[in-house]
Amino acid sequence: MKRGNGFALAAMLAMASVPAMAATGIDLDAYVKKDAFVDIKLSPTGEYYAATVPLEDQMGLVIIKAADNQISTALRLGKNTHFAGFSWVTPERVMLSVAEKMGTMDAPQLTGELYALDADGSDKQLLIGQRVVGSGSGTRIQTQRADRVAAFLIDPLLGDARYSLVSTERFATDPYTRAERLDIYTGRRTLEATAPIRNASFTTDNTGAVRFAHGAGYDIVNKLYHRTGAGADWVLVNDESASGRAEWPVGFSADNAIAYLNVEQAEGPDRIVAYDVATGKRTTVLADETGDPVVLHAPGTRVPVGALFLDGRPRTAFFDPESEHARLYRSLEAAFEGHAVYITSSTADGRKVLVQVWSDRNPGDFYVYDTVDKKAAYVVARAQWFDPAKMAERRPVSFEARDGLKLQGFVTIPAGSDGRGLPMVVLPHGGPFGIFDSWGFDTEAQLLADAGYAVLQVNFRGSGSQGRAFEHAGAREWGGAMQDDITDATRWAVAQGIANASRICIYGSSYGGYAALMGAVKEPTLYRCAAGNVGVYDLPTMHTHGDVQKRGSGVTYLNEWIGDRDALGAVSPTRMADRIKVPVFLAAGGKDERAPIEHSKQMERALVKAGVPVETAYFPTEGHGYYDDANRYEYYSQLLAFLGRHLGGRTATER
């Protein structure tokens, strides 16, 4: 289906046109420009769209009238303040969850504040959170007592025009959680339930009753509790220490007789299991051989009907392959051939659905599809300045690690290339646990492919989307088996004839930066250069600096997943710089709280002492990733120049 001209969301961004790529260099403007929006949702009546919009150092919200594509209202809260999520809680009102980020790569740190406003911009309310008192003009709750709690939306209760259900917790390490009914206009709350486990999340049935609590205490052992209804006792359904798996609910059947659980397996990916809440009987309704499920819901409801699988090329499966929901997806997949399809939101009656379509060459287009008239109308593109016809192909690949573990990943091939004997950049992802690379448009991989490089990304053990055993196989394997997986992937690409063995560099950000430097330590002849961005390079300090070790569960995580402090020096690049025999590029932000810049400076000092050539790019005002477009341009200019000197690829044109 054909793209249109977009709508008023683009006007808010004031997007400048991107000139054509120069013949001898890369114009970075397209690659450093932020996406037009992060998330977009259709209102319950279809009258509005709401979208979160990335600005220079914050996230804004814009609400658009669907009838004329005009902006109804826009909202921003301040520097480093983001909307981590939002939901329509009535046909005219949106509730937003507030978070703070110091850099583009930071995981949003939820502040626990909930903000609400009407679609026309009126009745703006900071409903709950630390800044309730003195929250500014336009709010009716300035005199409300500030409550030292963090709150998160559980259920918008769309059938209730006055209330939504939220969870609240005190500002304490590993707190117990309460479910409360929140007045979405005044912020007043009444207790619905108290969780029997720390760090709990709640799940409601289709009537809005709190039925499940899922959480973990200091020991980070997951437990799942169920109750039959309001006031009933909690009953333990699953204890990870006994069953050897975590379970969590993903929704109820329309009649609330069946709860659907995501259930980890001893081996292989998670499954969706139907749990009869009256008898306790369990029946597997969806399982895949290679990928974990991302639940799909029936339009206009919270009822699970199938799943999306993201390992390799995205694909869908349904509890009932002949259901109307399966037929809807199949028709959309046929209409958008070559693309993945996902319904992001819908009207309350399910007639109109907002459909996201994307591919390895297309960052994403959105359409409103009328399920009765069978017509789709173009809404907006995520990054319309990219021409899919000119972008690089991203190929799913699989192979075995040295110990026989099957690994999956992707190779991005420069446009116009035959994919043989190419200079290559190995690009390990950050995280590392639970994070994974997927098929789709990867801006950084596309940039490197534009420079002429094949780009190899592997979901090493510890990555997500492939089940419990695969993720747990990465525990305490920083610099060990996780690193060996990256090495094995590199050698596989050489053996396949994709990579020129004498022209390979390794580069990554966050954990990927650590893996890049450890790759140079462990394999001094495999790579011609190494580049680390906002990386952690001295692992023992993770036990002493940062906020993780301040929580009981955080200490357990560090010991069980990263390793004992005394043992981590042996897998810290700062302490093995003399083993690195290739040039290094380091970049970091001066305000990075996730991977403090001292990690990079310590790594730099160690390299200089060892006589290893090292280049640096430090950005004093930036955090874990770079907000400012000028800084992003400078960073990628230096990175491409560094790679170009050692691999021979294209570099950035000068502005």
XYZ file of C-alpha atoms in Angstrom:
655
model
C 0.000 0.000 0.000
C 1.175 3.486 -0.841
C 2.449 6.000 1.654
C 0.693 9.332 1.929
C 2.124 12.657 2.975
C 2.018 12.090 6.709
C 0.097 14.336 9.079
C 0.526 17.109 11.605
C 2.888 15.176 13.846
C 5.660 16.080 11.427
C 4.863 19.754 11.856
C 5.638 19.602 15.546
C 9.067 18.215 14.809
C 9.822 20.918 12.227
C 11.759 18.352 10.252
C 14.225 19.723 7.736
C 14.621 17.962 4.419
C 17.582 15.601 4.132
C 19.800 16.111 1.080
C 20.804 13.210 -1.124
C 23.851 11.167 -0.142
C 27.126 12.480 -1.529
C 29.030 10.240 -3.889
C 32.240 10.287 -1.851
C 30.914 10.581 1.671
C 27.941 9.964 3.926
C 25.601 12.779 4.903
C 24.836 11.921 8.511
C 21.745 14.088 8.904
C 19.347 11.243 8.186
C 21.094 8.971 10.681
C 21.360 11.397 13.586
C 17.818 12.736 13.193
C 15.465 11.370 15.834
C 12.417 9.353 14.803
C 9.232 11.326 14.281
C 7.699 9.608 17.302
C 8.212 6.679 19.677
C 4.695 5.391 20.284
C 1.301 6.218 18.792
C -2.164 5.056 19.873
C -5.688 5.433 18.571
C -8.288 6.761 21.009
C -11.227 4.513 22.038
C -13.605 6.291 19.641
C -11.054 6.796 16.883
C -11.423 10.565 17.175
C -7.777 11.170 18.126
C -4.243 9.854 17.911
C -1.821 10.368 20.775
C 1.918 10.070 20.157
C 5.108 10.479 22.156
C 7.628 12.640 20.323
C 11.402 12.644 20.979
C 12.733 16.170 21.395
C 16.316 17.269 22.005
C 16.605 16.128 25.623
C 13.099 15.053 26.586
C 9.978 13.301 25.343
C 6.851 15.235 24.468
C 3.268 14.191 23.822
C 1.119 15.370 20.933
C -2.587 14.667 20.391
C -3.942 14.854 16.847
C -7.527 15.124 15.620
C -8.087 12.243 13.219
C -10.722 14.117 11.194
C -8.451 16.907 9.947
C -4.970 15.798 11.087
C -4.558 18.964 13.147
C -2.788 19.149 16.484
C -5.265 19.312 19.351
C -2.663 19.781 22.074
C 1.005 19.182 22.880
C 2.792 18.660 26.169
C 6.360 18.591 27.445
C 7.566 18.470 31.056
C 11.239 19.492 31.000
C 14.830 18.458 30.417
C 15.581 14.721 30.741
C 11.885 14.083 31.462
C 10.148 11.477 29.331
C 6.826 9.766 29.034
C 7.698 6.104 29.515
C 4.223 5.030 28.494
C 0.719 6.346 28.059
C -2.835 5.056 27.760
C -6.211 6.410 26.851
C -8.234 6.119 30.070
C -11.422 7.575 28.566
C -12.288 8.531 24.971
C -11.107 12.066 25.803
C -8.384 11.623 28.422
C -4.802 10.321 28.384
C -2.722 9.178 31.363
C 1.069 9.251 31.140
C 3.797 7.603 33.179
C 6.769 9.902 33.808
C 10.417 8.820 33.650
C 13.831 10.439 33.646
C 16.792 9.687 31.367
C 20.213 11.295 31.302
C 21.103 9.903 27.867
C 19.504 8.336 24.808
C 20.635 4.816 25.722
C 19.566 4.965 29.357
C 16.719 2.740 30.434
C 14.017 5.196 31.553
C 14.047 5.529 35.336
C 10.392 5.725 36.283
C 9.673 8.523 38.750
C 6.352 6.984 39.769
C 4.472 10.117 38.718
C 1.241 9.897 36.737
C 0.085 12.822 34.644
C -3.254 13.192 32.867
C -4.815 15.626 30.413
C -7.817 15.870 28.137
C -7.431 15.620 24.382
C -8.114 19.342 23.936
C -5.301 20.193 26.372
C -7.561 21.098 29.270
C -7.637 19.712 32.802
C -3.930 18.916 32.996
C -3.253 17.084 36.225
C -0.223 15.703 38.007
C -2.329 13.058 39.722
C 0.224 11.382 41.926
C 3.912 11.705 42.717
C 6.532 13.714 44.537
C 5.858 16.958 42.688
C 2.117 17.202 43.348
C 2.521 20.275 45.582
C 3.494 23.322 43.551
C 2.935 21.514 40.281
C 2.153 24.756 38.499
C -0.771 26.574 36.992
C -3.563 24.677 35.324
C -3.846 21.976 37.976
C -6.604 21.669 40.557
C -4.565 19.642 43.052
C -1.851 22.061 44.169
C -3.111 21.845 47.731
C -3.179 18.040 47.754
C -0.740 16.427 50.165
C 2.391 15.211 48.384
C 2.554 11.462 48.854
C 5.930 9.696 48.855
C 4.817 6.881 46.597
C 5.481 5.740 43.062
C 2.456 4.830 40.954
C 2.016 2.873 37.707
C -1.075 2.205 35.627
C -2.499 -1.334 35.885
C -5.811 -1.041 34.034
C -7.393 2.083 32.476
C -10.892 0.720 33.237
C -12.224 2.108 29.964
C -15.776 1.293 31.011
C -15.439 3.656 33.986
C -15.401 7.368 33.132
C -13.963 8.383 36.501
C -11.462 5.821 37.729
C -8.420 3.816 36.663
C -6.548 1.139 38.562
C -2.933 1.828 39.560
C -0.241 0.183 41.642
C 1.567 2.214 44.287
C 4.686 1.559 46.309
C 6.701 3.451 48.907
C 10.147 4.783 48.065
C 12.088 1.957 49.644
C 14.305 -0.849 48.464
C 12.269 -3.825 47.249
C 8.896 -2.522 48.466
C 5.541 -4.202 48.825
C 2.943 -2.979 46.335
C -0.694 -1.885 46.642
C -3.392 -1.812 43.971
C -5.536 1.307 44.267
C -8.493 2.838 42.460
C -7.427 6.298 41.250
C -9.754 9.195 40.478
C -8.315 10.375 37.150
C -9.443 13.963 37.798
C -8.640 14.556 41.474
C -5.898 12.022 42.224
C -7.757 10.565 45.212
C -7.141 6.851 45.793
C -8.824 3.943 47.554
C -7.217 0.581 48.348
C -8.145 -2.449 46.232
C -5.474 -5.011 47.176
C -2.076 -5.456 48.814
C 0.464 -7.753 47.193
C 1.795 -10.777 49.094
C 5.230 -10.414 47.447
C 7.748 -7.593 47.055
C 8.246 -5.705 43.785
C 4.884 -6.972 42.574
C 2.929 -6.233 39.429
C -0.815 -6.841 39.288
C -3.066 -8.274 36.591
C -6.797 -7.654 36.352
C -9.556 -9.659 34.701
C -11.960 -8.172 32.161
C -14.144 -6.659 34.887
C -11.199 -4.747 36.346
C -10.865 -7.005 39.402
C -7.311 -7.591 40.657
C -6.682 -11.325 40.237
C -2.901 -11.923 40.050
C 0.223 -10.593 41.757
C 3.657 -11.429 40.356
C 6.948 -10.375 41.931
C 10.237 -11.274 43.613
C 11.947 -10.404 46.891
C 15.589 -9.898 47.857
C 16.392 -13.359 46.511
C 15.017 -12.426 43.008
C 13.003 -15.657 43.039
C 9.782 -15.111 41.071
C 6.457 -16.018 42.658
C 2.950 -15.855 41.212
C -0.193 -15.518 43.354
C -3.869 -15.712 42.378
C -7.102 -14.808 44.112
C -10.701 -15.441 43.090
C -11.835 -11.846 43.543
C -11.897 -8.764 45.758
C -11.240 -9.596 49.406
C -10.283 -13.215 48.737
C -7.028 -14.694 50.016
C -3.974 -14.878 47.799
C -2.969 -18.412 46.790
C 0.529 -19.285 45.574
C 0.356 -20.585 41.986
C 4.061 -20.807 41.144
C 7.320 -20.561 43.090
C 10.374 -20.371 40.848
C 12.580 -21.999 43.482
C 10.362 -25.111 43.389
C 9.293 -25.240 39.734
C 12.518 -23.994 38.184
C 10.658 -21.476 36.032
C 9.005 -18.066 36.170
C 5.366 -17.579 35.198
C 3.342 -14.419 34.720
C -0.192 -13.680 33.501
C -0.851 -12.020 30.139
C -4.643 -11.769 30.278
C -7.983 -13.532 30.664
C -10.471 -15.141 28.314
C -13.562 -13.051 27.607
C -15.582 -14.914 30.270
C -12.723 -14.720 32.838
C -12.788 -18.502 33.279
C -9.321 -18.933 31.784
C -6.177 -17.000 32.649
C -3.392 -17.077 30.090
C 0.113 -17.427 31.518
C 3.516 -16.932 29.950
C 5.395 -19.970 31.249
C 9.138 -20.460 31.006
C 10.412 -23.909 30.066
C 13.409 -25.890 31.291
C 14.606 -25.960 27.688
C 13.451 -23.914 24.741
C 11.268 -20.814 24.464
C 8.421 -19.749 26.725
C 4.892 -20.995 26.085
C 1.424 -19.533 26.479
C -0.591 -21.761 28.820
C -4.327 -21.621 29.501
C -4.899 -21.859 33.268
C -8.386 -22.800 34.434
C -8.778 -20.601 37.520
C -11.450 -22.885 39.000
C -9.712 -26.260 38.619
C -6.064 -25.317 38.177
C -5.860 -27.335 34.953
C -3.185 -26.176 32.512
C -3.234 -26.523 28.734
C -0.577 -25.243 26.346
C -2.247 -23.107 23.686
C 0.797 -21.705 21.895
C 4.399 -22.854 21.643
C 7.205 -22.136 19.205
C 10.412 -24.040 18.632
C 12.742 -21.029 18.604
C 11.142 -17.817 19.885
C 9.430 -16.381 22.960
C 5.872 -15.081 22.433
C 4.824 -11.430 22.402
C 1.109 -11.588 23.128
C -1.455 -10.313 20.624
C -4.886 -9.211 21.855
C -8.288 -9.158 20.200
C -8.958 -5.605 18.939
C -10.933 -3.529 21.413
C -10.197 -5.929 24.279
C -7.459 -7.158 26.612
C -8.137 -10.798 25.648
C -5.059 -12.689 24.339
C -5.601 -14.462 21.009
C -2.109 -15.168 19.683
C 1.503 -14.097 19.667
C 4.215 -12.413 17.643
C 7.640 -14.084 17.512
C 10.691 -11.897 16.943
C 13.583 -14.299 16.517
C 14.542 -14.249 12.840
C 11.900 -12.669 10.604
C 8.809 -11.742 12.672
C 5.882 -14.139 12.407
C 2.527 -14.608 14.113
C 0.571 -17.587 15.420
C -2.870 -17.857 17.027
C -4.649 -19.999 19.603
C -7.230 -20.719 16.904
C -5.703 -20.483 13.401
C -9.201 -20.168 11.901
C -10.358 -17.357 14.188
C -11.383 -13.933 12.919
C -8.270 -12.519 14.586
C -5.995 -14.896 12.703
C -7.779 -14.064 9.451
C -7.358 -10.334 10.134
C -3.609 -10.685 10.589
C -3.274 -12.944 7.566
C -5.066 -10.426 5.365
C -2.888 -7.571 6.652
C 0.284 -9.610 6.172
C -0.770 -10.343 2.603
C -1.535 -6.671 1.944
C 1.853 -5.572 3.310
C 3.924 -8.346 1.788
C 7.560 -8.322 2.863
C 6.735 -6.442 6.060
C 6.024 -7.420 9.633
C 2.598 -6.385 10.930
C 1.460 -5.492 14.452
C -1.810 -3.962 15.672
C -0.744 -1.365 18.232
C -4.167 -0.130 19.366
C -7.797 -0.007 18.326
C -11.126 1.630 18.953
C -13.137 0.226 21.844
C -15.528 -1.520 19.460
C -12.626 -3.098 17.557
C -13.774 -1.736 14.205
C -10.727 0.443 13.541
C -7.217 -0.756 14.298
C -3.923 1.127 14.137
C -1.463 -1.075 12.258
C 2.317 -0.754 12.334
C 4.197 -2.260 9.389
C 7.979 -2.421 9.169
C 10.847 -4.252 7.517
C 14.625 -4.397 7.480
C 14.601 -1.475 5.036
C 11.570 0.447 6.332
C 11.644 2.028 9.820
C 7.875 1.753 10.057
C 4.628 3.046 8.561
C 1.284 3.306 10.359
C -2.175 2.793 8.881
C -5.707 2.868 10.246
C -7.572 -0.181 8.989
C -11.355 -0.414 9.034
C -12.142 -4.081 9.717
C -15.698 -3.715 8.354
C -15.054 -1.710 5.176
C -11.718 -3.512 4.662
C -9.924 -0.260 3.876
C -6.578 1.059 5.115
C -5.667 4.752 5.370
C -2.082 5.903 5.727
C -1.338 7.827 8.922
C 2.370 8.519 9.391
C 5.897 7.175 8.916
C 8.356 6.744 11.741
C 11.261 8.117 9.669
C 9.978 9.154 6.248
C 13.343 10.584 5.181
C 14.685 7.073 4.545
C 13.929 5.563 1.134
C 13.402 1.799 1.646
C 14.504 1.102 -1.924
C 17.978 2.429 -1.126
C 18.526 0.733 2.236
C 20.519 -2.376 3.084
C 19.176 -5.907 3.429
C 19.217 -7.504 6.894
C 19.531 -11.291 6.650
C 18.652 -13.645 9.527
C 21.420 -16.209 10.091
C 21.998 -19.134 12.436
C 24.972 -21.330 13.323
C 26.418 -23.316 16.213
C 28.764 -22.052 18.902
C 31.845 -24.068 19.798
C 29.921 -25.988 22.477
C 27.061 -26.830 20.108
C 24.624 -24.161 21.310
C 22.561 -22.852 18.407
C 22.973 -19.110 17.916
C 20.879 -16.726 15.860
C 21.686 -13.286 14.514
C 21.672 -10.960 11.534
C 24.000 -9.810 8.799
C 23.301 -6.461 7.161
C 24.661 -6.327 3.610
C 25.460 -2.988 1.888
C 22.995 -2.083 -0.858
C 24.249 -3.184 -4.260
C 26.773 -5.640 -2.817
C 26.950 -9.337 -3.619
C 27.633 -9.959 0.069
C 31.034 -11.582 -0.472
C 34.461 -10.741 0.957
C 33.329 -7.526 2.615
C 34.997 -5.459 5.304
C 32.899 -6.141 8.380
C 31.910 -4.517 11.662
C 30.895 -6.898 14.451
C 28.230 -5.107 16.507
C 27.302 -6.786 19.839
C 24.189 -5.406 21.540
C 24.007 -3.778 24.964
C 22.228 -5.038 28.044
C 23.244 -7.777 27.977
C 20.627 -9.999 29.674
C 17.186 -10.217 28.109
C 18.088 -7.740 25.358
C 18.201 -9.005 21.791
C 18.657 -7.864 18.209
C 15.685 -8.433 15.928
C 14.791 -8.207 12.267
C 13.801 -4.692 11.364
C 15.286 -1.319 10.572
C 18.464 -0.793 12.620
C 19.678 2.770 12.065
C 23.226 2.137 13.240
C 23.598 -1.019 11.152
C 22.225 0.865 8.152
C 24.761 3.653 8.677
C 27.644 1.194 8.821
C 26.314 -0.604 5.731
C 26.127 2.767 3.961
C 29.822 3.126 4.744
C 30.408 -0.140 2.880
C 30.604 -2.615 5.740
C 28.808 -5.868 6.348
C 27.403 -5.673 9.879
C 27.238 -8.805 12.031
C 24.969 -8.914 15.081
C 24.623 -12.090 17.113
C 22.223 -12.883 19.934
C 24.838 -14.443 22.169
C 23.790 -16.557 25.164
C 22.213 -14.328 27.781
C 20.156 -12.530 25.143
C 16.371 -12.511 25.346
C 13.552 -13.912 23.193
C 14.853 -17.511 23.152
C 13.753 -18.891 26.484
C 14.924 -19.206 30.059
C 17.778 -21.667 29.508
C 19.329 -19.545 26.769
C 19.214 -16.392 28.872
C 20.482 -18.106 32.019
C 23.354 -19.609 30.020
C 24.857 -16.117 30.040
C 24.919 -15.769 33.831
C 28.432 -14.990 35.128
C 29.760 -15.267 31.567
C 30.951 -11.695 30.991
C 34.199 -12.212 29.130
C 33.535 -15.970 29.015
C 31.057 -17.947 26.935
C 29.133 -14.816 25.922
C 32.329 -13.404 24.457
C 33.170 -16.729 22.813
C 29.789 -16.637 21.051
C 30.737 -13.313 19.448
C 34.096 -14.747 18.412
C 32.432 -17.838 16.941
C 29.992 -15.654 15.011
C 32.883 -13.646 13.555
C 34.719 -16.769 12.447
C 31.502 -18.155 10.998
C 31.090 -15.022 8.846
C 34.654 -15.459 7.571
C 34.075 -19.153 6.814
C 30.892 -18.279 4.925
C 32.827 -15.879 2.710
C 30.823 -12.874 3.904
C 33.724 -11.157 5.684
C 37.241 -10.409 4.533
C 39.261 -11.977 7.355
C 41.847 -9.171 7.280
C 39.292 -6.345 7.480
C 37.124 -6.845 10.582
C 36.567 -4.439 13.467
C 34.415 -4.886 16.573
C 32.299 -2.040 17.933
C 29.515 -1.691 20.479
C 27.806 0.507 23.053
C 27.170 -0.082 26.766
C 27.698 -3.843 27.290
C 28.574 -3.928 23.587
C 31.452 -1.544 24.335
C 32.707 -3.937 26.987
C 32.408 -6.837 24.526
C 34.327 -4.877 21.880
C 37.287 -4.293 24.184
C 37.179 -7.839 25.550
C 37.106 -9.086 21.959
C 40.349 -7.240 21.327
C 41.791 -8.692 24.554
C 40.869 -12.316 23.877
C 41.369 -12.322 20.103
C 44.285 -9.973 19.378
C 44.620 -11.105 15.747
C 40.949 -11.476 14.778
C 40.070 -7.772 14.690
C 41.871 -4.841 13.091
C 40.394 -2.322 15.524
C 37.971 -2.002 18.429
C 35.560 0.785 19.384
C 33.671 1.126 22.645
C 30.929 3.662 23.334
C 29.598 4.417 26.858
C 31.051 1.111 27.994
C 31.838 -0.514 31.345
C 35.439 -1.721 31.394
C 36.306 -2.306 35.073
C 33.758 -4.825 36.365
C 34.609 -4.942 40.096
C 33.399 -1.344 40.419
C 29.883 -2.481 39.493
C 29.711 -3.895 43.026
C 30.673 -0.571 44.593
C 29.360 2.193 42.342
C 25.900 2.909 40.938
C 22.453 2.218 42.336
C 22.136 -1.526 41.743
C 24.037 -2.634 44.832
C 21.888 -0.413 47.082
C 18.998 -2.882 46.841
C 18.947 -6.332 48.371
C 17.754 -7.753 45.080
C 20.466 -5.760 43.296
C 23.224 -7.374 45.349
C 21.777 -10.794 44.525
C 21.649 -9.874 40.833
C 25.272 -8.739 40.783
C 26.478 -11.914 42.441
C 24.326 -14.348 40.474
C 24.407 -12.724 37.029
C 27.624 -10.684 36.830
C 29.933 -12.527 39.232
C 31.832 -12.246 42.493
C 33.664 -8.950 42.816
C 37.026 -10.615 43.481
C 36.756 -12.671 40.277
C 35.764 -9.877 37.905
C 39.193 -8.311 37.579
C 40.162 -11.281 35.414
C 37.566 -10.270 32.817
C 38.039 -6.502 32.980
C 39.667 -4.889 29.895
C 41.202 -2.142 32.049
C 43.437 -4.749 33.653
C 44.469 -6.467 30.429
C 45.223 -3.549 28.132
C 48.667 -4.987 27.355
C 46.952 -7.850 25.494
C 45.301 -5.468 23.025
C 47.319 -5.178 19.812
C 45.002 -3.045 17.654
C 43.942 0.633 17.672
C 41.030 1.575 19.936
C 38.388 4.288 19.828
C 36.550 5.246 23.049
C 33.555 7.555 23.489
C 31.584 8.502 26.591
C 29.307 11.098 28.161
C 30.448 13.129 31.140
C 27.089 12.796 32.907
C 26.652 9.068 32.312
C 25.316 7.445 35.480
C 24.907 3.998 33.913
C 28.514 3.671 32.716
C 30.409 6.583 34.306
C 32.958 8.261 32.061
C 35.717 7.211 34.463
C 35.433 3.693 33.006
C 36.472 5.073 29.618
C 39.168 7.340 31.030
C 40.609 4.462 33.062
C 40.574 2.332 29.910
C 42.289 5.130 28.006
C 45.036 5.439 30.644
C 45.627 1.694 30.601
C 45.916 1.668 26.806
C 48.324 4.603 26.755
C 50.467 2.903 29.378
C 50.489 -0.277 27.276
C 51.462 1.674 24.156
C 48.182 0.934 22.346
C 46.987 3.665 19.938
C 43.782 5.147 21.338
C 41.439 7.889 20.164
C 38.694 9.401 22.307
C 35.511 11.414 21.936
C 34.176 12.712 25.239
C 30.995 14.760 25.529
C 30.875 16.467 28.956
C 27.169 17.391 28.876
C 25.856 14.024 27.653
C 24.778 10.867 29.484
C 24.433 7.214 28.448
C 24.072 8.046 24.775
C 23.886 11.451 23.120
C 20.824 13.688 22.860
C 22.235 16.696 21.050
C 22.153 16.260 17.270
C 25.451 18.117 16.903
C 27.103 15.758 19.382
C 25.596 12.741 17.645
C 26.912 14.047 14.321
C 30.369 14.578 15.788
C 30.382 11.144 17.420
C 29.462 9.269 14.261
C 31.832 11.395 12.197
C 34.718 10.354 14.429
C 33.591 6.733 14.541
C 33.351 6.496 10.739
C 36.729 8.192 10.365
C 38.272 5.690 12.790
C 36.727 2.709 11.025
C 37.645 4.157 7.630
C 41.319 4.377 8.544
C 41.392 0.688 9.453
C 38.781 -0.866 7.154
C 38.704 1.556 4.242
C 34.993 2.422 4.281
C 33.267 5.693 3.533
C 33.404 8.530 6.018
C 31.076 11.432 6.766
C 30.926 14.510 4.590
C 31.828 17.772 6.280
C 28.991 20.120 7.104
